Coordinates of C-alpha atoms and ligand atoms in Angstrom, one line a residue:
X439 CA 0.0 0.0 0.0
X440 CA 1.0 3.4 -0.7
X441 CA 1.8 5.6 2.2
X442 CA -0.4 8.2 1.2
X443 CA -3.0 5.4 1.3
X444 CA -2.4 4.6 4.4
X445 CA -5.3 5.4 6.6
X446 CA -4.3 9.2 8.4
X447 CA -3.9 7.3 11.9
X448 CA -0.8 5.5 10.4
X449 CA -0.2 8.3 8.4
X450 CA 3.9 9.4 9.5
X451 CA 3.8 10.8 12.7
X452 CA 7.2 12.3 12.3
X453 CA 6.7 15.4 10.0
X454 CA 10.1 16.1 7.8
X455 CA 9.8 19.3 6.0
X456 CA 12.3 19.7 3.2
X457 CA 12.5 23.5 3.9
X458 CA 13.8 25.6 0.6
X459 CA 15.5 22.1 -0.6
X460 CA 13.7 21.1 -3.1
X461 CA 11.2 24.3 -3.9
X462 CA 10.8 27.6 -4.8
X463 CA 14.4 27.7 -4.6
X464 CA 14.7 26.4 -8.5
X465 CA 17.2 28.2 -10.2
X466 CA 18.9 29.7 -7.2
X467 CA 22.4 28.0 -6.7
X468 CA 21.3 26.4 -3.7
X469 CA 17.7 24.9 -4.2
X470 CA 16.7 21.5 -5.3
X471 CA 14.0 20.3 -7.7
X472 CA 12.1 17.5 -8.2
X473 CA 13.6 16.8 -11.2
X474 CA 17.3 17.0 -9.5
X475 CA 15.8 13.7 -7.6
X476 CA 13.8 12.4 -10.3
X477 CA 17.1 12.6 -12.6
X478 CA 18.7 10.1 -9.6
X479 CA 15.9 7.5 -10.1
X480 CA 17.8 5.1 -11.4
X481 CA 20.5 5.6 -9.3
X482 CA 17.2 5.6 -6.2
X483 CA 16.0 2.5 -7.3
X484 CA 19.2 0.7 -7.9
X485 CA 20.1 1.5 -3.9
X486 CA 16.8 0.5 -2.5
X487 CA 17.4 -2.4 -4.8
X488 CA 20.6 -3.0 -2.8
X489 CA 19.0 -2.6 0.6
X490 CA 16.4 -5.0 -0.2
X491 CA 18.5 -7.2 -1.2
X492 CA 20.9 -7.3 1.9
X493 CA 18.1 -6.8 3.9
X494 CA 17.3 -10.2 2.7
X495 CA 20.5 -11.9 3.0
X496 CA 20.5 -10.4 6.9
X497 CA 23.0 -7.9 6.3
X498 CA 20.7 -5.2 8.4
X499 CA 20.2 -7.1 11.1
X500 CA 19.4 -3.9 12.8
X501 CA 15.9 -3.1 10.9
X502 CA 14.3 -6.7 12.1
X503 CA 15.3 -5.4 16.0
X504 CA 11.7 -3.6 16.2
X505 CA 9.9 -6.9 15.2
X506 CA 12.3 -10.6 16.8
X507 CA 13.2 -9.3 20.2
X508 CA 10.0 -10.2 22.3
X509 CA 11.7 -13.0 24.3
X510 CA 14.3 -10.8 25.2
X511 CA 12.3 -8.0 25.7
X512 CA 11.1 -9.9 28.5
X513 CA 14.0 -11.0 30.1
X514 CA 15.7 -7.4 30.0
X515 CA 12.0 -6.0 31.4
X516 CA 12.3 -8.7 34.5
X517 CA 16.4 -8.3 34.8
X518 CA 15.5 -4.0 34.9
X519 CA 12.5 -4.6 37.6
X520 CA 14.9 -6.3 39.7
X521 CA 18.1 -4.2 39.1
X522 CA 15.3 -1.6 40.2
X523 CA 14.2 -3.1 43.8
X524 CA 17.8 -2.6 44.7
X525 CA 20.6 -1.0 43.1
X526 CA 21.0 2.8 43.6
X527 CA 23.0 3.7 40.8
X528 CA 23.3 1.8 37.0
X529 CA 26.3 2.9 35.4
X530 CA 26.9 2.1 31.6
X531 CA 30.0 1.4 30.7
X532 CA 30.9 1.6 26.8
X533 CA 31.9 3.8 24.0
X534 CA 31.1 5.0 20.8
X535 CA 27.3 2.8 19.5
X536 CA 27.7 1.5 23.5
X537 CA 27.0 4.6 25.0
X538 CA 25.7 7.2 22.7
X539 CA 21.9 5.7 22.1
X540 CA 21.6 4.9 26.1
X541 CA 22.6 8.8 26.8
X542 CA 20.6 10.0 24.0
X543 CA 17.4 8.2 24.6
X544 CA 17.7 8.4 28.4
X545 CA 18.4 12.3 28.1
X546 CA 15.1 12.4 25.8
X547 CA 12.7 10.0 27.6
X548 CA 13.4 10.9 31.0
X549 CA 13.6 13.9 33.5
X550 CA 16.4 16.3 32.4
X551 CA 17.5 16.4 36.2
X552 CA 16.7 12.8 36.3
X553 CA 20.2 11.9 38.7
X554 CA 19.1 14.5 40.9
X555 CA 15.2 13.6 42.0
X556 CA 14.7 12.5 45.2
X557 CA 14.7 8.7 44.7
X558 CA 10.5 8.5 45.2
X559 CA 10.4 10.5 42.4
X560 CA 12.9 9.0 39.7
X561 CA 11.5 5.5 40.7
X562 CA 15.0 3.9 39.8
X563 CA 18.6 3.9 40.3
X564 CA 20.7 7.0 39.5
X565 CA 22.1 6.4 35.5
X566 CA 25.5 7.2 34.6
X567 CA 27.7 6.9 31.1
X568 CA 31.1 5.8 31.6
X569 CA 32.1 6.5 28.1
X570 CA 36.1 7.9 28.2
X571 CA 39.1 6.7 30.5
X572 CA 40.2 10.3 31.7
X573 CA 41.5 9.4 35.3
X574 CA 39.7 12.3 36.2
X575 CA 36.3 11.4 35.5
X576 CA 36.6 7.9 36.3
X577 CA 37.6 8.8 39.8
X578 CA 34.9 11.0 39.9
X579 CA 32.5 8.8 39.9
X580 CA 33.7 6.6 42.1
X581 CA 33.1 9.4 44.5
X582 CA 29.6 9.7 44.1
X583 CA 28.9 6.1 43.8
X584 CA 28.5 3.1 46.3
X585 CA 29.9 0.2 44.0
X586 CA 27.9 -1.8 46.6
X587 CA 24.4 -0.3 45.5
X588 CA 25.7 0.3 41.9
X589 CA 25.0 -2.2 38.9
X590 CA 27.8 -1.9 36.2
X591 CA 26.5 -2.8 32.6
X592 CA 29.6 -3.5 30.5
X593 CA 28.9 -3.1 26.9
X594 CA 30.8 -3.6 24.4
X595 CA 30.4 -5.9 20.7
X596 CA 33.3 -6.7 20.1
X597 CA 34.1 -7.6 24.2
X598 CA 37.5 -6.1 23.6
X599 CA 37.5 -2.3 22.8
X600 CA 40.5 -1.2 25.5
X601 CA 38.8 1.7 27.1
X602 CA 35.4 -0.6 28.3
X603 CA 37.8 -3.3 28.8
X604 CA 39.7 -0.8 31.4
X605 CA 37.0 0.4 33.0
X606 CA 35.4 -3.4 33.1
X607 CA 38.8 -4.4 35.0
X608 CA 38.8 -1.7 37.5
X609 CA 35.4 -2.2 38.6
X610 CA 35.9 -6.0 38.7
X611 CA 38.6 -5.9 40.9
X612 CA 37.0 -3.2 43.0
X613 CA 34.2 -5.3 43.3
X614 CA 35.6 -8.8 44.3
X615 CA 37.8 -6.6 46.8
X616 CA 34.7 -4.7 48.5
X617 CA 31.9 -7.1 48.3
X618 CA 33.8 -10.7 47.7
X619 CA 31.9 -13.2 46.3
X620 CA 28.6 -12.5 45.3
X621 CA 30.2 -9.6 43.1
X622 CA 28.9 -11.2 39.8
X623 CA 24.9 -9.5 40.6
X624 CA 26.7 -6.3 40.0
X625 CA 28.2 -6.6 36.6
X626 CA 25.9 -7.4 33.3
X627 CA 27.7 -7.8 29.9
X628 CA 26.0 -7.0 26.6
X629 CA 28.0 -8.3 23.8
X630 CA 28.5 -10.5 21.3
X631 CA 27.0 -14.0 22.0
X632 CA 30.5 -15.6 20.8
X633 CA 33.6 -13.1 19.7
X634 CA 35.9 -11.5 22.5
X635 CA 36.6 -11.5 25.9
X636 CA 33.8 -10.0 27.2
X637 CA 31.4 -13.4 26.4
X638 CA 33.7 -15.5 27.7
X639 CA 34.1 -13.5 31.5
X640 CA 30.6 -13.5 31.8
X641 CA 30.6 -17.1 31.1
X642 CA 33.3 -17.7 33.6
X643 CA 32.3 -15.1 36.4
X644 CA 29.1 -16.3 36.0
X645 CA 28.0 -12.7 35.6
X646 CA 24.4 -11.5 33.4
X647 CA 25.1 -11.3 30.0
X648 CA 22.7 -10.0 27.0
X649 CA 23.8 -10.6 23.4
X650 CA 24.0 -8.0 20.2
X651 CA 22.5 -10.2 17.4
X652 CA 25.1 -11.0 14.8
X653 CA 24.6 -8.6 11.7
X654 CA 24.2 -5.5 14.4
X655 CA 26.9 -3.1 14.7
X656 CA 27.9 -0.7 17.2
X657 CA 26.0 2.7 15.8
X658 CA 22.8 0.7 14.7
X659 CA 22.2 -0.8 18.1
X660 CA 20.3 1.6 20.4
X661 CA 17.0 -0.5 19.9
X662 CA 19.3 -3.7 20.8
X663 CA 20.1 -4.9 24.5
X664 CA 22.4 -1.9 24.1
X665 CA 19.7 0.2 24.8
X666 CA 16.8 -1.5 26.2
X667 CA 18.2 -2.4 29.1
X668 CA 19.8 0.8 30.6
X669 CA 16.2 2.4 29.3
X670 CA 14.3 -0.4 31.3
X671 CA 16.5 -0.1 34.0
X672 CA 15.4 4.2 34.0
X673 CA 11.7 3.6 33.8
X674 CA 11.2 4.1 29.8
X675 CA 8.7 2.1 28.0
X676 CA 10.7 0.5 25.8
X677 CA 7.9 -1.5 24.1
X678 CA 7.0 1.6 23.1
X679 CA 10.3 2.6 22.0
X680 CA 10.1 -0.4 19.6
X681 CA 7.0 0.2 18.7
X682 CA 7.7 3.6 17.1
X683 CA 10.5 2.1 15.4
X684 CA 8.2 -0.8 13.9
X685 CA 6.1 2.2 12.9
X686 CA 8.9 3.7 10.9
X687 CA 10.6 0.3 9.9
X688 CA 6.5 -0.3 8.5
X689 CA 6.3 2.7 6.7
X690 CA 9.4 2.8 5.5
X691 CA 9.0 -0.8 3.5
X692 CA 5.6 0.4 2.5
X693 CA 6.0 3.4 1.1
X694 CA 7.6 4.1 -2.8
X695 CA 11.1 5.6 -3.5
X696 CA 10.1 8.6 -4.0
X697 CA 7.3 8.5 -0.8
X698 CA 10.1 7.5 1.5
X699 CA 10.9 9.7 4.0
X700 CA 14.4 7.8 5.0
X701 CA 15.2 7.7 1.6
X702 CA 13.9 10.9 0.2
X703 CA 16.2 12.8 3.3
X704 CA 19.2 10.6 2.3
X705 CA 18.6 11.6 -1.4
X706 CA 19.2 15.5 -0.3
X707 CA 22.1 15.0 2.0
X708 CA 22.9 12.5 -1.3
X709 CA 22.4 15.7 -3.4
X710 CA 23.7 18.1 -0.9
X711 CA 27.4 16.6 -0.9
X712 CA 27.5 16.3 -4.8
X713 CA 27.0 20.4 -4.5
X714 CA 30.4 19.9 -1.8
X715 CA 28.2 20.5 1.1
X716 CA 30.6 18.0 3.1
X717 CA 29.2 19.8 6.4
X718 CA 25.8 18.2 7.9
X719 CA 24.7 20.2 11.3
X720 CA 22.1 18.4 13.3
X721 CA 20.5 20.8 15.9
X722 CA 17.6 20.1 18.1
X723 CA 15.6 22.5 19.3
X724 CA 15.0 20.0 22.4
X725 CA 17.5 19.9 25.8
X726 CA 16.2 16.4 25.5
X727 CA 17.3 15.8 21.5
X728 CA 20.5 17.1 22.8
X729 CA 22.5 14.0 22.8
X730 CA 20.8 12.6 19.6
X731 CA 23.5 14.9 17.7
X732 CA 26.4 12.9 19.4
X733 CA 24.6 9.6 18.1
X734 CA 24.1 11.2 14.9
X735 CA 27.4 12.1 14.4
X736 CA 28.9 8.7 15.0
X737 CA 26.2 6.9 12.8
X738 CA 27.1 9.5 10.0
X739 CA 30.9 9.9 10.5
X740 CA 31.5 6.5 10.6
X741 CA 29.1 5.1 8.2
X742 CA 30.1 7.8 5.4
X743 CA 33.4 8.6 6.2
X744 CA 35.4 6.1 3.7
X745 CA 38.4 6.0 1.9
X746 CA 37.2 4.1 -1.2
X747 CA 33.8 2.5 -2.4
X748 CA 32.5 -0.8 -2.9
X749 CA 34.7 -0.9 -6.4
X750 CA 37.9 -0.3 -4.3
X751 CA 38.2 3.3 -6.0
X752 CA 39.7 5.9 -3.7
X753 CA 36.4 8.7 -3.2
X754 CA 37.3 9.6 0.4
X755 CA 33.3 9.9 1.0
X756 CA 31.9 11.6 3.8
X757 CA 30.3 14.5 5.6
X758 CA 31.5 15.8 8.8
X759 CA 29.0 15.8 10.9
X760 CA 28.3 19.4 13.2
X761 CA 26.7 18.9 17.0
X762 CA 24.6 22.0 17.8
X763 CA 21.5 22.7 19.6
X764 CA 18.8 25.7 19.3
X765 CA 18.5 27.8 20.4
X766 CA 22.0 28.1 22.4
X767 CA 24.1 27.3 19.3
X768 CA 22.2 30.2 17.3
X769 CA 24.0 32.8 19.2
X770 CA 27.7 30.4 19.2
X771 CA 27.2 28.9 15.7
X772 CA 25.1 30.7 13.2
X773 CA 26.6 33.6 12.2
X774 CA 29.1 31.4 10.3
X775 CA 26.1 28.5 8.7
X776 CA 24.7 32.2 7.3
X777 CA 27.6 34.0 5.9
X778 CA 30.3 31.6 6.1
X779 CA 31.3 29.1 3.2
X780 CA 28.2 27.6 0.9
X781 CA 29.4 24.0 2.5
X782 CA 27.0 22.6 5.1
X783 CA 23.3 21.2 5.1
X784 CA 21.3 22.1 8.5
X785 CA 18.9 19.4 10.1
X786 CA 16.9 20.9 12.4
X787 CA 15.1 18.5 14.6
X788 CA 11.7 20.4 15.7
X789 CA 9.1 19.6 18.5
X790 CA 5.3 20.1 17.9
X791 CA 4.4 19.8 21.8
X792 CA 6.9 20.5 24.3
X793 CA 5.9 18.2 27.2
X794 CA 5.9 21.0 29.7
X795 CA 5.3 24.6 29.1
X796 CA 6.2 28.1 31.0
X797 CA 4.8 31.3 30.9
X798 CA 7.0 34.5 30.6
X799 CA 5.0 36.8 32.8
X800 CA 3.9 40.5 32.3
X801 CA 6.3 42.2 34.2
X802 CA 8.8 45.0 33.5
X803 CA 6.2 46.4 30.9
X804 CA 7.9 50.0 31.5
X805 CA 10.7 48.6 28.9
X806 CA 9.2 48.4 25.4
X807 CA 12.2 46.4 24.8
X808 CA 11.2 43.1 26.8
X809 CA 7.8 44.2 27.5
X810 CA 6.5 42.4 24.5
X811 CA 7.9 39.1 25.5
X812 CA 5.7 39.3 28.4
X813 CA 2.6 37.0 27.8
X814 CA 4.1 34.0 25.6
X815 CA 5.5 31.2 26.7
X816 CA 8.7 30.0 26.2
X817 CA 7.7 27.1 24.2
X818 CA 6.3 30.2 21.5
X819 CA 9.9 31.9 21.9
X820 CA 11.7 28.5 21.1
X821 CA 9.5 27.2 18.2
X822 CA 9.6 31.4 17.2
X823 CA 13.3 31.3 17.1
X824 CA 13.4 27.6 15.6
X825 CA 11.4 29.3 12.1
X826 CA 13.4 32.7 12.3
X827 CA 16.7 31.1 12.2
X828 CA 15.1 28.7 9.2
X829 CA 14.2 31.6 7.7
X830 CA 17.7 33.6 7.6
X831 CA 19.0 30.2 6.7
X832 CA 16.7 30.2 3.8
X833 CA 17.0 33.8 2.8
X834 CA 21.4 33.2 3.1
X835 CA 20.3 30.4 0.5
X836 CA 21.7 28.0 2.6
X837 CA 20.5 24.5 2.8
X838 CA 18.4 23.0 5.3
X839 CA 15.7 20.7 6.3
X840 CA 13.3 20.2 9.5
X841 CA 12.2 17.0 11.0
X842 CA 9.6 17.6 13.4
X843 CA 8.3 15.3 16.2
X844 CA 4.7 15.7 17.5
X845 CA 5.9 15.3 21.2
X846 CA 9.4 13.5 22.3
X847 CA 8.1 10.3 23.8
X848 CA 9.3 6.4 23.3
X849 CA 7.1 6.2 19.9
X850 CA 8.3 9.3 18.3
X851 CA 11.7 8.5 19.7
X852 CA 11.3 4.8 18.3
X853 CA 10.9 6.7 14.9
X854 CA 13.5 9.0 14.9
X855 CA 16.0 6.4 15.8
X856 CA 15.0 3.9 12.4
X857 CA 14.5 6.7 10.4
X858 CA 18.1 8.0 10.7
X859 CA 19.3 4.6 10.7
X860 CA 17.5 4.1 7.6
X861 CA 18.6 7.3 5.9
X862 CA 22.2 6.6 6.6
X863 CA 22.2 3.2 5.1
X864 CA 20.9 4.3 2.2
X865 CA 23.6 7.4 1.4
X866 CA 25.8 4.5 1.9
X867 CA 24.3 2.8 -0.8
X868 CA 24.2 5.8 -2.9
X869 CA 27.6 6.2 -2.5
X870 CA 28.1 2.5 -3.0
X871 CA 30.6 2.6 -0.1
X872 CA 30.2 -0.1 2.9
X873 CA 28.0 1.8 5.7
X874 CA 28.4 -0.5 8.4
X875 CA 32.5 -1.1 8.7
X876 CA 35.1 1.2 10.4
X877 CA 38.3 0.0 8.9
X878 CA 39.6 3.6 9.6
X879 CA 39.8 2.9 13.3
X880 CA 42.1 0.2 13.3
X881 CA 45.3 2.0 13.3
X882 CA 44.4 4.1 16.1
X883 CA 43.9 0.6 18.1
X884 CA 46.9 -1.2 17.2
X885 CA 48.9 1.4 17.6
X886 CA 47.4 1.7 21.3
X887 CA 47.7 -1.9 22.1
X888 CA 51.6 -1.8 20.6
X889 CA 52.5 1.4 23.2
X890 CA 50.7 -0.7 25.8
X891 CA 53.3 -3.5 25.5
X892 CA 50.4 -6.1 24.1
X893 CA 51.9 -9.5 23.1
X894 CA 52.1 -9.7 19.0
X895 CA 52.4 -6.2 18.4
X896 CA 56.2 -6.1 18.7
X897 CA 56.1 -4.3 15.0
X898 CA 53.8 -1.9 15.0
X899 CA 55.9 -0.6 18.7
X900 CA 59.0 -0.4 16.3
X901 CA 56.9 1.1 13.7
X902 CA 56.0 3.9 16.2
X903 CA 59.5 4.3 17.3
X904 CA 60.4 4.7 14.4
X905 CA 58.3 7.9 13.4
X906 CA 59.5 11.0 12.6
X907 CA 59.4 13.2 16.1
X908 CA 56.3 15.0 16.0
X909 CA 57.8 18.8 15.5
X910 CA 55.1 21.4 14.6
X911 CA 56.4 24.0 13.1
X912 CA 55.7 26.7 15.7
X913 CA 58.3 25.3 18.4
X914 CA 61.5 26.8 17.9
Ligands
LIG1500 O1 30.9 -1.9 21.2 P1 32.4 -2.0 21.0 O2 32.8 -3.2 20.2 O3 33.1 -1.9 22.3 O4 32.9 -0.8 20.1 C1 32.7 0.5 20.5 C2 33.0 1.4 19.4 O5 34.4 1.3 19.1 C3 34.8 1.2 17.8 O6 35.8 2.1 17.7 C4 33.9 1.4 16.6 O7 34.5 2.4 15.8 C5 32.6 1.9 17.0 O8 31.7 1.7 15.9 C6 32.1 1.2 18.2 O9 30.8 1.6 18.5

């Protein structure tokens, strides 16, 4: 069935408005047409050809998590409930896909000051994201923590990323020191069911563990055990979480090419970087979409950002992501996505209903200046200031597009998450690059693990000491 056959109730309740990219802007340097995208359908139908296809052969594992997870669902629903009868804090510790969807859904779906309600009122344990091995910060936390009330969820795909594996280390030792032998209730892996360490300790220790289906990597697992646990674990209905996404996931199979919304936003950015706009700025106008720019700009940088394409010829693909947030970043970042270079594409993500509202009252009316702001409220002033900075963005001729949720809640949240997931894999299809590896990280590890002293990478420590000292040019 056609999406715009589907009846209005199923109708997309995310609205993405392709502000100035594809209309009355014909002609200008910077607008789009619908024939720019109707001249790519080939090119359109070729790459949903190609998702289809390794949708198929379970190469996107990640768009069936919505639909095959109701037995675990369960189990993560009756592992949260106890975690919750108990433990005063649940700390997260991971990196890059491990930590970015919990912080960005927990920072939308629950109170912004959640940490700091009086327990009665946050109903579970305190949440923390462990996700960097600064001394500093880890130390930190361990003052404000009882490792003896605290549940440590250890996440990590591959079980052997070197900064979780640290942190897993420190806490494991802390733990067997401080509580002895029934340690393991405080430590639940999520991993991979068979690769890396991580598996194998929680086999051995005897500690929880939750498994990352095969065919899921790190940046497309939020709506995994990745992220349904620590949501769980904070209260937030993560069937509904799911169910957003199924929405999405639904609509997204349903509609046409051209009716796609994942597809027709990837077909912009698509556009967008052919006109060398290798800038893409997400900004929320939502304290609680804050953090959905960090996941964003993992799930974009990584996925894009590659050195050749699935032909082996060097394109060095890519857009650099931008993390901002509206209306703070108008008065930081602005000035340079209106006058600066013609090289960036601004997402704005926009909220219909703001889930609690505040009046600006009538006072100081003797001040024409402020006077008039008197009266609205301050979710008029944001959504006001949203439009006006779309609007001098438009009028700079400078590309941008709005997606706009009716209310941030798990459904809508569900959405958003498959619907970025979705456009992202299909740029990488336009760009016939592979969207889900990261060969581009590996010399950062190795060389880590060779400074580190670990056993078979003798080489790569010569390599390094080898290198040319590192003289900028400004010490003399
Ligand atoms: O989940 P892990 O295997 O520990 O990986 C954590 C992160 O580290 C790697 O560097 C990858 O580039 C990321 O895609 C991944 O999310």
């Amino acid at each position: 069935m056609r999406y715009e056959q589907l009846p209005w109730q199923e109708q997309m309740k995310l609205r993405v408005d392709f502000n100035h990219m594809m209309t009355e802007f014909v002609g200008q340097e910077e607008g789009f047409t619908r024939e720019h995208i109707e001249a790519l359908a080939g090119k359109i139908q070729a790459a949903h050809g190609s998702m289809v296809e390794k949708s198929n052969a379970g190469g996107m594992a990640w768009r069936q998590l919505p639909f095959n997870q109701a037995t675990v669902v369960e189990e993560i629903l009756q592992k949260a409930e106890e975690i919750r009868s108990w433990a005063e804090a649940f700390v997260v510790l991971g990196i890059g896909g491990s930590a970015l969807g919990p912080l960005a859904v927990q920072t939308a779906l629950n109170h912004l000051h959640y940490n700091e309600l009086p327990g009665e009122k946050r109903g579970g344990p305190r949440f923390y994201v462990l996700d960097n091995v600064d001394p500093e910060r880890v130390a930190a936390l361990f003052d404000i923590i009882d490792p003896a009330q605290t549940v440590f969820n250890v996440i990590s795909k591959s079980g052997s990323t070197a900064e979780t594996m640290a942190q897993f280390m420190i806490v494991y030792d802390l733990l067997r020191q401080r509580i002895g032998a029934d340690y393991a209730k405080h430590i639940i892996a999520t991993t991979d069911a068979v690769k890396g360490n991580l598996i194998k300790l929680a086999q051995e220790e005897g500690f929880s563990a939750f498994i990352i289906p095969a065919g899921v990597g790190g940046r497309y697992s939020e709506l995994s055990p990745v992220g349904l646990l620590p949501a769980a674990v904070c209260g937030i209905d993560i069937k509904e979480l799911l169910a957003g996404a199924a929405y999405m996931e639904r609509l997204c199979q349903q509609a046409d090419v051209f009716r796609n919304p994942a597809y027709m936003l990837g077909v912009l950015q698509y556009l967008a970087m052919r006109r060398g706009k290798n800038i893409s700025v997400m900004m929320p106008y939502a304290e609680g979409l804050k953090y959905f720019a960090d996941w964003y700009a993992q799930l974009w940088a990584e996925s894009l950002g590659k050195r050749t394409n699935n032909q082996g010829e060097e394109i060095f693909a890519g857009q650099t992501p931008v993390k901002a947030l509206g209306t703070t970043d108008q008065h930081s970042q602005v000035q340079l996505y209106v006058e600066g270079p013609f090289d960036k594409v601004v997402t704005f993500l926009g909220v219909e209903n703001y889930r609690q509202e505040v009046t600006i009252p009538r006072v100081c009316q003797d001040l024409p200046g402020i006077a008039f702001l008197g009266g609205h409220t301050l979710g008029e002033l944001i959504k006001a200031e949203q439009f006006a900075t779309e609007y001098a963005l438009m009028k700079a001729q400078r590309l941008n597009f709005t997606i706009t949720l009716p209310e941030i809640n798990p459904f809508t949240v569900g959405q958003l998450i498959q619907l970025l997931e979705i456009q992202t894999a299909f740029v990488g299809e336009l760009l016939d690059i592979n969207a889900f590896d990261q060969p581009g990280v590996e010399e950062g590890k190795n060389a880590t693990y060779a400074l580190l002293g670990r056993p078979g990478y003798e080489a790569k420590k010569q390599e390094l000491a080898a290198r040319p000292e590192k003289k900028p040019e400004y010490l003399l």
